[in-house]
PDB file of C-alpha atoms in Angstrom:
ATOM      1  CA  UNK A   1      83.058 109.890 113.095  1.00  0.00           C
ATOM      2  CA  UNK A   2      85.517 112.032 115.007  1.00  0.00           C
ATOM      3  CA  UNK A   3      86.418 115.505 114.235  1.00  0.00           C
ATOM      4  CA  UNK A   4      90.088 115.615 114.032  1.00  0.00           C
ATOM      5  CA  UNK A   5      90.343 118.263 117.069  1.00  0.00           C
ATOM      6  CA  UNK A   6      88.966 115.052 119.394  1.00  0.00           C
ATOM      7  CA  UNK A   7      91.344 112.775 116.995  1.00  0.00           C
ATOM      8  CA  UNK A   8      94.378 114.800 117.691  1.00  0.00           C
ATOM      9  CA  UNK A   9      96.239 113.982 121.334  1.00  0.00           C
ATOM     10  CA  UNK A  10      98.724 116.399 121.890  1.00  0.00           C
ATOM     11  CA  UNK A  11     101.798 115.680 124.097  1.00  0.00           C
ATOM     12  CA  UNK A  12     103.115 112.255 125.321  1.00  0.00           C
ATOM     13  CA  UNK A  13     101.127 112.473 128.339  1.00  0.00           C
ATOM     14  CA  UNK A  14      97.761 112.512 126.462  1.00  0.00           C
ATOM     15  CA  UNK A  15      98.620 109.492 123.885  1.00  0.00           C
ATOM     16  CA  UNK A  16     100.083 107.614 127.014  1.00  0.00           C
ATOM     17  CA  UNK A  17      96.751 108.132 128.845  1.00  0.00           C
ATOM     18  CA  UNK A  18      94.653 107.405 125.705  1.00  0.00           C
ATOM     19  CA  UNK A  19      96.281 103.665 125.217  1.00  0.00           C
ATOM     20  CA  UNK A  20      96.296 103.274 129.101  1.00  0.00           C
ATOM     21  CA  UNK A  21     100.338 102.817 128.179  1.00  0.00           C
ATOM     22  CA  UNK A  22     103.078 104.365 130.377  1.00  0.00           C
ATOM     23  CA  UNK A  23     104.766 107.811 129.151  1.00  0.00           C
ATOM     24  CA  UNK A  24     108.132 106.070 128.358  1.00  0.00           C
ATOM     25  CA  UNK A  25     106.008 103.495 126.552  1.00  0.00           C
ATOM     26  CA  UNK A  26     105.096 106.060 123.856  1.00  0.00           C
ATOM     27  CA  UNK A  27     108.731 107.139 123.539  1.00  0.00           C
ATOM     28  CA  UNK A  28     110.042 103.600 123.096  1.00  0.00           C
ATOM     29  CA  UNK A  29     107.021 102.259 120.190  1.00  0.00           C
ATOM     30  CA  UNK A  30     108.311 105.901 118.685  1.00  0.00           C
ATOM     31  CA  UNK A  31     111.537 105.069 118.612  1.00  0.00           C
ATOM     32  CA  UNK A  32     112.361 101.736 117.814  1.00  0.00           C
ATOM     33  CA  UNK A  33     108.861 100.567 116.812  1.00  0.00           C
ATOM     34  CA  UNK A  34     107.320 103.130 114.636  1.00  0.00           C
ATOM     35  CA  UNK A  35     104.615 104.778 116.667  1.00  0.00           C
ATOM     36  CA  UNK A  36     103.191 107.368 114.056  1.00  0.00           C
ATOM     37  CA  UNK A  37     103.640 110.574 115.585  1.00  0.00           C
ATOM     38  CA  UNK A  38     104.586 114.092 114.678  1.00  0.00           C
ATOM     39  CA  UNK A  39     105.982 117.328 116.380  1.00  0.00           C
ATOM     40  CA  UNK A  40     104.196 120.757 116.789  1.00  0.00           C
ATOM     41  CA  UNK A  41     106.603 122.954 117.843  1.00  0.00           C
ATOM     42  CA  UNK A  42     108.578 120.616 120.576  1.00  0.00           C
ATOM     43  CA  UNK A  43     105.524 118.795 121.475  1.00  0.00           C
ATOM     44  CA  UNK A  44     104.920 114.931 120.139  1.00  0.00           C
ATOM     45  CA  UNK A  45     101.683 114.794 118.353  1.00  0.00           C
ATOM     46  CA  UNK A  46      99.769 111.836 117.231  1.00  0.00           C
ATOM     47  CA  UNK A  47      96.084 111.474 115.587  1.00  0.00           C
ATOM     48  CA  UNK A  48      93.939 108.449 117.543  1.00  0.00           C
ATOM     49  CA  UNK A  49      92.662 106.637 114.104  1.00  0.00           C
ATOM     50  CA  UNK A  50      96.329 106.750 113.059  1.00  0.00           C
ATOM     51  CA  UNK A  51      97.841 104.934 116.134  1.00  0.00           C
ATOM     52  CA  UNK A  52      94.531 102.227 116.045  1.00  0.00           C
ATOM     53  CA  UNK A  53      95.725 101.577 112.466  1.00  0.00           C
ATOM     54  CA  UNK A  54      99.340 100.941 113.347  1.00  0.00           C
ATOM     55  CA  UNK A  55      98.052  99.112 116.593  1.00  0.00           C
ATOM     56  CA  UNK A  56      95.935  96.936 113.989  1.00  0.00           C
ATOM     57  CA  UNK A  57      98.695  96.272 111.790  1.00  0.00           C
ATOM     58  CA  UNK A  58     100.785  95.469 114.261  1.00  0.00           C
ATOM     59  CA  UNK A  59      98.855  92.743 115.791  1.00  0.00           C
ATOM     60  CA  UNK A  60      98.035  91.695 112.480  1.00  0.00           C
ATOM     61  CA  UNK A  61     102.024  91.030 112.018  1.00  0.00           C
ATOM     62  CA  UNK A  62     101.725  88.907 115.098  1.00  0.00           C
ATOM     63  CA  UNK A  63      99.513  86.635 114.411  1.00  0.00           C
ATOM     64  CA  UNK A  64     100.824  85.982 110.889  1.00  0.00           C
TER      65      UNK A  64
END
């Protein structure tokens, strides 16, 4: 299990990296897909398990 320090990926750049997507990726599923993410100050936020999930769901919507 992860602690949620090593969960959390803090700024665009890190979730981009994370899902091998590109930076303007992240921004897009945000905006028009529903990318769960949240702000700390300026900074877009999102927790690993919570983006897996939505990934999950998502390709679970796919296939249906």
């Amino acid at each position: 299990m992860t602690t949620e320090n090593e969960d959390l990926l803090y700024g665009v750049p890190a979730i981009a990296e994370a899902f091998k997507w590109k930076p303007r990726q992240v921004y897009h599923l945000k905006e028009k897909h529903g990318l769960p993410t949240f702000k700390m100050g300026r900074t877009v936020c999102a927790l690993k398990s919570d983006v897996r999930a939505w990934i999950a769901t998502r390709a679970g919507k796919v296939a249906a």
